[in-house]
Coordinates of C-alpha atoms in Angstrom, one line a residue:
X1 CA 3.8 -45.8 84.9
X2 CA 2.4 -49.6 86.0
X3 CA 3.1 -52.8 84.2
X4 CA -0.5 -52.3 82.9
X5 CA 0.2 -49.2 81.3
X6 CA 3.7 -50.3 80.0
X7 CA 1.8 -53.4 78.6
X8 CA -1.1 -51.0 76.9
X9 CA 1.8 -48.7 75.0
X10 CA 3.5 -51.9 74.1
X11 CA 0.4 -53.1 72.1
X12 CA -0.9 -49.7 71.0
X13 CA 2.8 -49.6 69.6
X14 CA 2.4 -53.4 67.8
X15 CA -1.1 -51.8 66.4
X16 CA 0.9 -48.8 64.8
X17 CA 2.8 -51.3 62.9
X18 CA 0.2 -51.7 60.6
X19 CA -1.4 -47.5 60.9
X20 CA -2.9 -46.0 58.2
X21 CA -0.8 -42.8 58.9
X22 CA 2.6 -43.2 57.2
X23 CA 4.6 -41.2 59.8
X24 CA 2.8 -43.1 63.0
X25 CA 3.4 -46.2 60.9
X26 CA 7.2 -45.6 60.1
X27 CA 8.1 -44.0 64.0
X28 CA 6.8 -47.3 65.1
X29 CA 8.7 -49.3 63.0
X30 CA 11.6 -47.7 64.2
X31 CA 11.0 -48.0 67.9
X32 CA 10.1 -51.8 67.5
X33 CA 13.2 -52.0 65.3
X34 CA 15.5 -50.6 68.2
X35 CA 13.5 -52.9 70.8
X36 CA 14.4 -55.6 68.8
X37 CA 18.4 -55.0 69.2
X38 CA 18.5 -55.3 72.8
X39 CA 17.5 -58.3 75.2
X40 CA 15.3 -56.1 77.3
X41 CA 13.7 -55.0 74.4
X42 CA 12.9 -57.9 73.2
X43 CA 12.0 -59.9 76.8
X44 CA 8.9 -56.5 76.6
X45 CA 7.5 -57.4 72.8
X46 CA 7.5 -61.0 73.8
X47 CA 4.8 -60.9 76.1
X48 CA 2.9 -60.1 72.5
X49 CA 4.5 -61.9 70.3
X50 CA 2.1 -63.5 67.8
X51 CA 0.5 -59.9 66.9
X52 CA 3.8 -58.5 67.2
X53 CA 5.4 -61.3 64.0
X54 CA 2.1 -60.8 62.1
X55 CA 2.0 -57.6 61.9
X56 CA 5.7 -57.3 60.8
X57 CA 4.9 -59.8 58.5
X58 CA 2.4 -58.3 57.1
X59 CA 5.1 -55.0 56.4
X60 CA 7.8 -57.1 54.9
X61 CA 6.6 -57.5 51.8
X62 CA 7.0 -53.3 51.5
X63 CA 9.6 -51.6 49.9
X64 CA 11.9 -49.2 51.4
X65 CA 12.3 -48.1 55.0
X66 CA 9.2 -49.6 56.3
X67 CA 9.8 -53.2 55.0
X68 CA 13.7 -53.0 55.9
X69 CA 12.7 -52.1 59.5
X70 CA 10.5 -55.0 59.7
X71 CA 13.1 -57.3 58.1
X72 CA 15.7 -56.1 60.9
X73 CA 13.4 -56.6 63.4
X74 CA 12.3 -60.0 62.5
X75 CA 16.0 -61.3 61.7
X76 CA 16.5 -59.7 65.2
X77 CA 13.4 -61.8 66.4
X78 CA 14.2 -65.2 64.6
X79 CA 17.2 -66.1 66.9
X80 CA 14.6 -67.0 69.6
X81 CA 12.9 -70.7 68.8
X82 CA 9.7 -69.5 69.8
X83 CA 9.4 -66.6 67.6
X84 CA 10.5 -69.3 65.0
X85 CA 7.5 -71.2 66.2
X86 CA 5.2 -68.7 65.4
X87 CA 6.9 -67.4 62.2
X88 CA 6.4 -70.9 60.6
X89 CA 3.0 -70.9 61.4
X90 CA 2.6 -67.7 59.3
X91 CA 3.9 -68.9 56.3
X92 CA 6.6 -67.0 56.6
X93 CA 9.1 -69.1 54.2
X94 CA 6.5 -68.8 51.4
X95 CA 6.3 -65.1 52.1
X96 CA 9.9 -65.0 52.0
X97 CA 10.3 -66.7 48.5
X98 CA 7.9 -65.0 47.2
X99 CA 9.3 -61.7 48.0
X100 CA 13.0 -63.0 46.9
X101 CA 11.2 -63.8 43.3
X102 CA 10.2 -60.2 42.8
X103 CA 12.5 -58.9 40.4
X104 CA 12.1 -55.1 42.0
X105 CA 13.4 -56.0 45.5
X106 CA 16.7 -54.3 46.8
X107 CA 20.1 -55.4 47.3
X108 CA 19.5 -54.9 51.3
X109 CA 16.2 -56.3 51.5
X110 CA 17.6 -59.4 49.7
X111 CA 20.2 -59.6 52.4
X112 CA 17.6 -59.6 55.4
X113 CA 15.6 -62.0 53.6
X114 CA 18.6 -64.4 53.3
X115 CA 19.6 -63.5 56.4
X116 CA 16.0 -64.1 58.1
X117 CA 15.6 -67.3 55.8
X118 CA 18.9 -68.9 57.2
X119 CA 17.1 -68.2 60.8
X120 CA 14.2 -70.0 60.4
X121 CA 15.9 -72.8 58.5
X122 CA 18.0 -73.8 61.7
X123 CA 14.4 -75.5 62.6
X124 CA 13.1 -79.1 60.8
X125 CA 10.1 -77.3 60.4
X126 CA 11.5 -74.2 58.5
X127 CA 13.8 -76.3 56.5
X128 CA 10.7 -78.4 55.4
X129 CA 8.8 -75.6 54.6
X130 CA 11.6 -74.5 52.4
X131 CA 11.7 -77.9 50.6
X132 CA 7.8 -77.8 49.7
X133 CA 8.1 -81.3 51.3
X134 CA 4.6 -83.3 49.8
X135 CA 3.7 -81.0 47.2
X136 CA 4.6 -82.8 44.1
X137 CA 6.3 -81.1 41.2
X138 CA 6.9 -78.2 43.7
X139 CA 9.4 -80.2 45.7
X140 CA 13.1 -78.4 45.7
X141 CA 12.1 -75.8 43.1
X142 CA 12.8 -73.0 46.5
X143 CA 16.3 -74.7 46.4
X144 CA 16.7 -74.4 42.9
X145 CA 15.9 -70.9 42.7
X146 CA 18.3 -70.2 46.0
X147 CA 21.2 -72.0 44.2
X148 CA 20.5 -69.5 41.3
X149 CA 20.7 -66.4 43.0
X150 CA 23.4 -67.3 45.3
X151 CA 25.7 -67.8 42.0
X152 CA 24.3 -65.1 39.9
X153 CA 24.7 -62.6 42.8
X154 CA 28.3 -63.9 42.9
X155 CA 29.1 -63.0 39.3
X156 CA 27.0 -59.8 38.7
X157 CA 27.8 -58.3 42.2
X158 CA 31.6 -59.2 41.9
X159 CA 31.3 -61.6 45.1
X160 CA 33.3 -64.1 43.3
X161 CA 35.9 -61.6 41.4
X162 CA 36.0 -58.5 43.3
X163 CA 37.7 -55.7 41.3
X164 CA 41.3 -55.1 41.7
X165 CA 42.2 -53.0 44.6
X166 CA 38.9 -53.9 46.3
X167 CA 38.8 -56.7 48.6
X168 CA 35.7 -59.0 49.0
X169 CA 34.3 -57.6 52.1
X170 CA 33.9 -53.8 50.5
X171 CA 31.6 -55.8 48.2
X172 CA 27.7 -55.8 49.5
X173 CA 27.0 -59.4 48.8
X174 CA 22.9 -59.8 49.0
X175 CA 23.0 -63.8 49.1
X176 CA 26.0 -64.4 51.3
X177 CA 23.8 -66.4 53.9
X178 CA 21.8 -68.5 51.3
X179 CA 25.1 -70.7 52.0
X180 CA 24.0 -71.1 55.3
X181 CA 20.9 -71.9 54.5
X182 CA 21.7 -74.7 52.3
X183 CA 23.9 -76.2 55.4
X184 CA 20.7 -76.3 57.3
X185 CA 18.8 -77.9 54.6
X186 CA 20.6 -80.2 53.9
X187 CA 20.7 -81.8 57.1
X188 CA 17.3 -83.4 55.8
X189 CA 17.7 -86.3 53.9
X190 CA 15.0 -85.0 51.2
X191 CA 17.4 -81.7 50.4
X192 CA 20.8 -84.3 50.1
X193 CA 18.9 -86.3 47.8
X194 CA 17.7 -83.2 45.5
X195 CA 21.3 -81.9 45.9
X196 CA 22.8 -85.2 44.2
X197 CA 20.2 -86.0 41.9
X198 CA 22.1 -87.2 39.1
X199 CA 21.7 -84.4 35.6
X200 CA 20.9 -81.5 38.1
X201 CA 24.2 -80.0 38.8
X202 CA 23.2 -78.3 42.3
X203 CA 26.3 -79.8 44.1
X204 CA 29.0 -78.7 41.1
X205 CA 26.9 -75.3 41.5
X206 CA 27.7 -75.5 45.3
X207 CA 31.2 -76.4 45.4
X208 CA 32.0 -73.7 42.8
X209 CA 31.4 -71.5 45.4
X210 CA 34.6 -73.0 47.4
X211 CA 36.4 -70.5 45.1
X212 CA 34.6 -67.4 46.4
X213 CA 36.2 -64.7 48.8
X214 CA 33.8 -64.8 50.9
X215 CA 33.9 -66.3 54.0
X216 CA 30.2 -66.8 54.5
X217 CA 30.0 -68.5 51.2
X218 CA 32.7 -71.0 51.6
X219 CA 31.2 -71.9 55.1
X220 CA 27.8 -72.6 54.1
X221 CA 28.9 -74.6 51.0
X222 CA 31.1 -76.7 53.3
X223 CA 28.5 -77.4 55.6
X224 CA 25.9 -78.5 52.8
X225 CA 28.5 -80.8 51.4
X226 CA 29.8 -82.5 54.7
X227 CA 26.1 -83.0 55.3
X228 CA 25.9 -85.2 52.5
X229 CA 29.2 -87.2 52.7
X230 CA 28.1 -87.6 56.3
X231 CA 24.8 -90.0 55.3
X232 CA 25.9 -90.5 51.8
X233 CA 25.8 -94.6 52.1
X234 CA 22.8 -94.3 54.3
X235 CA 21.1 -92.2 51.2
X236 CA 22.1 -94.5 48.3
X237 CA 23.7 -91.2 46.8
X238 CA 27.4 -92.1 47.1
X239 CA 27.9 -93.3 43.6
X240 CA 26.3 -90.1 42.5
X241 CA 29.1 -88.0 44.6
X242 CA 32.1 -89.9 43.7
X243 CA 31.1 -90.1 39.9
X244 CA 31.9 -86.5 39.2
X245 CA 36.0 -85.7 39.4
X246 CA 35.8 -82.2 39.9
X247 CA 33.4 -82.4 42.7
X248 CA 36.3 -84.4 44.3
X249 CA 38.9 -82.1 43.3
X250 CA 36.8 -79.5 44.5
X251 CA 36.7 -80.5 47.7
X252 CA 40.2 -81.3 48.2
X253 CA 41.0 -77.3 47.4
X254 CA 40.9 -76.5 50.4
X255 CA 43.1 -78.7 52.4
X256 CA 46.0 -79.4 49.4
X257 CA 48.1 -76.5 50.9
X258 CA 48.2 -74.7 47.7
X259 CA 47.4 -71.1 47.1
X260 CA 45.1 -69.4 47.8
X261 CA 45.2 -70.8 50.8
X262 CA 42.0 -71.3 53.2
X263 CA 41.9 -69.2 55.8
X264 CA 38.6 -70.4 57.6
X265 CA 39.8 -73.5 60.0
X266 CA 36.1 -74.5 59.9
X267 CA 35.9 -75.1 55.9
X268 CA 38.8 -77.0 56.3
X269 CA 37.9 -79.2 59.1
X270 CA 34.5 -80.0 56.8
X271 CA 36.2 -80.7 53.7
X272 CA 38.9 -83.0 55.7
X273 CA 36.0 -84.7 57.5
X274 CA 34.4 -85.2 54.2
X275 CA 37.2 -86.8 52.1
X276 CA 37.7 -89.1 55.7
X277 CA 33.8 -90.5 55.4
X278 CA 34.2 -91.2 51.7
X279 CA 37.5 -92.8 52.2
X280 CA 36.0 -95.0 54.9
X281 CA 34.1 -96.5 51.9
X282 CA 35.8 -98.8 49.4
X283 CA 34.3 -96.7 46.2
X284 CA 34.8 -93.8 48.0
X285 CA 38.4 -94.8 48.4
X286 CA 39.3 -95.9 44.8
X287 CA 37.9 -93.0 43.6
X288 CA 40.1 -91.1 45.5
X289 CA 43.0 -92.8 44.9
X290 CA 42.2 -92.5 41.1
X291 CA 42.6 -88.8 41.5
X292 CA 45.7 -89.2 43.5
X293 CA 43.8 -87.5 46.7
X294 CA 46.2 -89.2 49.1
X295 CA 49.3 -87.4 47.2
X296 CA 47.5 -84.3 46.9
X297 CA 46.8 -84.5 50.7
X298 CA 50.4 -85.5 51.8
X299 CA 51.4 -82.6 49.5
X300 CA 48.9 -80.3 51.7
X301 CA 50.2 -81.6 54.8
X302 CA 53.6 -80.8 53.8
X303 CA 52.8 -76.9 53.2
X304 CA 49.9 -76.2 55.8
X305 CA 48.0 -78.6 57.8
X306 CA 48.7 -80.2 61.2
X307 CA 52.6 -79.8 60.8
X308 CA 52.9 -79.1 64.3
X309 CA 56.0 -76.6 62.7
X310 CA 56.5 -74.1 60.4
X311 CA 58.0 -74.7 57.1
X312 CA 60.8 -72.4 58.2
X313 CA 61.5 -74.0 61.4
X314 CA 63.8 -76.7 59.2
X315 CA 66.5 -78.3 61.9
X316 CA 70.1 -77.4 61.0
X317 CA 73.0 -79.2 61.7
X318 CA 72.7 -77.1 65.8
X319 CA 69.4 -77.7 66.3
X320 CA 68.5 -74.3 66.1
X321 CA 65.4 -72.0 65.3
X322 CA 62.5 -74.4 65.7
X323 CA 58.8 -72.8 66.4
X324 CA 56.0 -74.3 67.3
X325 CA 52.4 -73.6 65.4
X326 CA 49.5 -74.0 66.9
X327 CA 46.7 -75.4 64.7
X328 CA 43.4 -75.8 64.5
X329 CA 42.7 -79.3 66.2
X330 CA 39.3 -80.0 64.4
X331 CA 41.3 -79.8 61.6
X332 CA 44.1 -82.3 62.6
X333 CA 41.3 -84.6 63.8
X334 CA 40.1 -84.7 60.6
X335 CA 43.2 -85.5 59.0
X336 CA 44.4 -87.6 61.0
X337 CA 41.0 -89.6 61.0
X338 CA 41.5 -89.6 56.7
X339 CA 45.3 -91.3 57.7
X340 CA 43.7 -93.7 59.7
X341 CA 41.3 -94.9 57.2
X342 CA 43.9 -95.2 54.5
X343 CA 46.7 -97.1 56.4
X344 CA 44.0 -99.7 58.1
X345 CA 42.8 -100.2 54.4
X346 CA 46.0 -101.0 53.5
X347 CA 46.9 -97.9 51.5
X348 CA 50.5 -97.6 52.6
X349 CA 51.0 -94.1 51.0
X350 CA 49.7 -92.5 53.9
X351 CA 52.3 -93.9 56.3
X352 CA 54.1 -90.6 56.0
X353 CA 50.7 -88.7 55.7
X354 CA 52.1 -85.1 57.0
X355 CA 54.4 -86.8 59.6
X356 CA 51.1 -87.5 61.7
X357 CA 50.5 -91.3 60.6
X358 CA 48.5 -92.8 63.3
X359 CA 47.8 -96.5 63.1
X360 CA 45.9 -97.2 66.2
X361 CA 41.8 -95.8 66.3
X362 CA 41.6 -92.2 67.9
X363 CA 39.6 -93.5 70.4
X364 CA 40.0 -96.4 72.9
X365 CA 36.3 -97.6 73.0
X366 CA 37.8 -98.9 69.3
X367 CA 40.3 -101.1 70.7
X368 CA 38.2 -102.0 73.9
X369 CA 34.7 -102.7 75.3
X370 CA 34.9 -99.7 78.1
X371 CA 31.8 -101.4 79.8
X372 CA 33.9 -104.4 80.7
X373 CA 36.7 -102.5 82.9
X374 CA 33.8 -100.4 84.8
X375 CA 34.6 -102.7 87.8
X376 CA 38.2 -103.3 87.2
X377 CA 41.2 -101.1 89.3
X378 CA 43.6 -99.7 87.7
X379 CA 46.0 -102.6 88.2
X380 CA 44.1 -104.6 86.7
X381 CA 43.4 -102.5 83.6
X382 CA 47.2 -102.3 83.5
X383 CA 47.6 -106.2 83.3
X384 CA 44.9 -106.5 80.8
X385 CA 46.6 -104.0 78.8
X386 CA 49.9 -105.5 79.0
X387 CA 48.5 -109.0 78.1
X388 CA 46.9 -107.9 75.4
X389 CA 49.9 -106.3 73.5
X390 CA 52.2 -109.0 74.6
X391 CA 50.8 -111.1 71.7
X392 CA 50.7 -108.3 69.2
X393 CA 53.4 -107.8 66.4
X394 CA 54.9 -104.1 66.0
X395 CA 53.1 -103.0 68.4
X396 CA 54.4 -101.9 72.2
X397 CA 52.5 -100.3 75.2
X398 CA 53.0 -98.8 78.3
X399 CA 50.7 -97.4 81.0
X400 CA 50.8 -93.6 82.8
X401 CA 49.5 -92.7 86.1
X402 CA 47.2 -89.6 85.8
X403 CA 50.4 -87.5 87.4
X404 CA 52.6 -88.4 84.6
X405 CA 50.6 -87.6 82.1
X406 CA 50.0 -84.0 83.5
X407 CA 53.3 -83.7 83.8
X408 CA 53.9 -84.6 80.1
X409 CA 50.7 -83.0 78.9
X410 CA 52.0 -79.5 80.4
X411 CA 55.8 -79.8 79.0
X412 CA 54.9 -80.9 75.9
X413 CA 53.0 -77.6 75.3
X414 CA 56.1 -76.0 75.2
X415 CA 58.9 -78.2 74.5
X416 CA 57.5 -80.5 72.0
X417 CA 60.4 -81.5 70.3
X418 CA 63.3 -83.8 71.5
X419 CA 66.1 -85.8 69.5
X420 CA 66.8 -89.6 70.3
X421 CA 70.3 -91.0 69.3
X422 CA 69.7 -94.7 69.0
X423 CA 72.6 -97.3 68.9
X424 CA 72.7 -99.1 65.5
X425 CA 75.2 -101.4 64.0
X426 CA 78.3 -99.3 63.1
X427 CA 77.3 -96.0 65.2
X428 CA 73.9 -94.5 66.1
X429 CA 70.4 -93.3 64.3
X430 CA 69.0 -90.0 65.3
X431 CA 65.4 -90.1 65.7
X432 CA 63.2 -87.2 66.2
X433 CA 60.2 -86.6 68.3
X434 CA 57.3 -84.9 68.1
X435 CA 54.6 -84.7 71.0
X436 CA 50.8 -83.4 69.6
X437 CA 48.6 -84.7 72.0
X438 CA 47.4 -87.2 72.0
X439 CA 49.8 -88.6 69.5
X440 CA 53.6 -88.7 69.6
X441 CA 55.1 -89.1 66.0
X442 CA 59.2 -90.2 65.8
X443 CA 61.0 -89.6 62.7
X444 CA 64.4 -89.3 61.7
X445 CA 66.0 -85.9 61.9
X446 CA 68.0 -86.2 58.5
X447 CA 64.2 -87.2 57.0
X448 CA 62.9 -83.9 59.3
X449 CA 65.6 -81.7 57.3
X450 CA 64.2 -82.3 54.1
X451 CA 60.6 -82.8 55.0
X452 CA 60.2 -80.8 58.5
X453 CA 56.4 -81.9 59.4
X454 CA 56.1 -84.0 56.0
X455 CA 58.7 -86.3 57.2
X456 CA 57.3 -89.9 57.4
X457 CA 56.6 -91.4 60.8
X458 CA 59.1 -94.3 61.5
X459 CA 56.8 -95.2 65.3
X460 CA 53.6 -93.2 65.8
X461 CA 52.6 -93.5 69.3
X462 CA 48.4 -93.1 70.9
X463 CA 47.8 -91.9 74.4
X464 CA 44.4 -92.9 75.3
X465 CA 43.0 -90.6 77.9
X466 CA 39.4 -91.9 78.5
X467 CA 40.0 -93.9 81.3
X468 CA 41.7 -91.0 82.8
X469 CA 39.2 -89.4 85.3
X470 CA 37.6 -92.6 86.4
X471 CA 40.7 -94.8 86.8
X472 CA 43.6 -92.2 86.8
X473 CA 45.6 -93.9 83.8
X474 CA 46.5 -93.2 80.2
X475 CA 46.4 -96.2 78.3
X476 CA 49.7 -95.6 75.7
X477 CA 50.3 -97.8 72.3
X478 CA 53.0 -97.4 70.2
X479 CA 52.7 -98.6 66.6
X480 CA 55.9 -99.2 64.1
X481 CA 55.4 -97.8 61.1
X482 CA 58.7 -98.7 59.4
X483 CA 59.9 -102.0 60.7
X484 CA 63.2 -101.7 58.7
X485 CA 64.2 -98.5 61.3
X486 CA 62.4 -99.5 64.7
X487 CA 62.5 -102.9 65.8
X488 CA 60.1 -104.2 68.9
X489 CA 62.4 -103.4 71.7
X490 CA 63.8 -100.3 70.8
X491 CA 60.0 -99.3 70.1
X492 CA 59.9 -100.4 73.3
X493 CA 62.5 -98.1 74.6
X494 CA 61.3 -94.9 72.9
X495 CA 58.2 -95.3 74.9
X496 CA 59.7 -95.3 78.6
X497 CA 62.2 -92.9 77.4
X498 CA 59.5 -90.6 76.7
X499 CA 57.9 -91.4 80.2
X500 CA 61.7 -90.4 81.5
X501 CA 62.4 -87.4 79.4
X502 CA 58.6 -85.5 80.2
X503 CA 58.0 -86.9 83.8
X504 CA 61.5 -87.0 85.3
X505 CA 62.7 -83.1 86.4
X506 CA 66.3 -83.8 85.8
X507 CA 65.8 -85.8 82.6
X508 CA 63.5 -83.0 81.0
X509 CA 66.3 -80.4 81.8
X510 CA 67.6 -81.3 78.3
X511 CA 64.4 -81.6 76.7
X512 CA 63.9 -78.1 78.0
X513 CA 67.7 -76.8 76.7
X514 CA 66.6 -78.4 73.3
X515 CA 63.5 -76.3 72.4
X516 CA 64.4 -73.4 74.6
X517 CA 68.0 -73.0 75.0
X518 CA 70.3 -74.2 72.4
X519 CA 73.6 -73.1 73.8
X520 CA 73.0 -74.9 76.9
X521 CA 72.5 -78.3 75.0
X522 CA 74.6 -80.5 74.6
X523 CA 74.3 -83.9 72.3
X524 CA 77.6 -85.6 73.9
X525 CA 75.8 -85.7 77.4
X526 CA 72.4 -87.1 75.6
X527 CA 74.3 -89.4 74.4
X528 CA 76.6 -90.5 77.6
X529 CA 73.1 -90.7 79.7
X530 CA 71.5 -92.7 76.9
X531 CA 74.5 -95.1 77.1
X532 CA 72.8 -95.5 80.5
X533 CA 69.5 -96.4 80.1
X534 CA 69.5 -98.0 76.4
X535 CA 69.3 -101.6 76.5
X536 CA 72.5 -103.8 75.6
X537 CA 70.8 -105.7 73.4
X538 CA 69.4 -103.2 71.4

């Protein structure tokens, strides 16, 4: 068949979508639904996009199989931005909301309508249409309707409290995709203002979804809350966010380490980032202090987040049983950011935050103007870095070559732990370091035995890789967290030993044995080796 013949058939098929004969209409809808499920089929239909969408939208309000087939086709097609633009020109958001408000709409139709709404509100125009901006008293009405549907369906369908023996995945949830819609629309200031408007209680309703067993509900709620927190100061809504302790406590739930534990890393990351954003403001930090958020997070760290080790990997007298935990890096970074903010503000409780306290900024451009280094050689950059730190109290530095960093990075993946006995008056004080690049955290063996990943950091090392590609160097800064146990000379020694034990082949044999073959590790041999390397004045 010629291409013209195929186009004619597709055009005729589309016309049958609204045919008066029921069997022809149902057959056409079934064929179109199948075509939209395949990339090749969508490509054929896309040449007739406007009439196709127009006819499908006309069928959208119909109950039963016809309406369902039209909705499935629209959901498939609305993953394309061009199709979304066309649908919005056909007032698809208004049509969806009209259908959702009908009391007779079925559970399956509600689910598909919510999915379609989620797809079209990814577009800024789609979100604007949903908010009914510029329509006076109608502004925000649709959001209130959707939140009500989200809450009521959770209660009535058992999505919030599944029946005994029945997991949440076995319960049909017609409105779980509404949570994603709320994430989409809260990218707009008008939606955030509405969500945080005093007296409405919309944020409280949304945060209640954080307890739902349905992952999509929790993900959507977390995304919307994060959007509100990210722009709270600019929107002038910070006070509304922090005024209600319920709101702050609900935000802490996914990251406090208590049962039931949040299984979705995206939810934990969104809430950790939200807490960090609030902590970055004076009023937000004060509100978090009021509900003892730092201590809550510290306990959560011990139990789950970014510990670096499983809780059953206690370091016993023979240093056996160490097991590595691969944790979601986004969550770790967000938690580290929160720790940095509290530390920078002088809130000392976070010096022991989950064993990952980093007193230095996470990014090099927060320390140096990187543009001024563009024309500098690696030797000049090293000199600048060392001269700068020579005047800083409680901080030391070094610089790694690209080859040294590559070696350290590779070896740290499989051997992240090592002990370091340092001579003190009357004997030795034994430290333990945990390499969690771009950080290295040094604690004491005794505290590690008691707290595992929650042990307080005595020294925190940050490795900055921003200049690795352009200058072949990695800048390293070590912050003394506890000056009662670590002196400046000792900190400098630890940094140099870190380089030696992870980049020198012979020295690294001890690190490898400590992590992988405890019988081959000799603490006495390590002390003898350090006796040669530790400066006599320490």
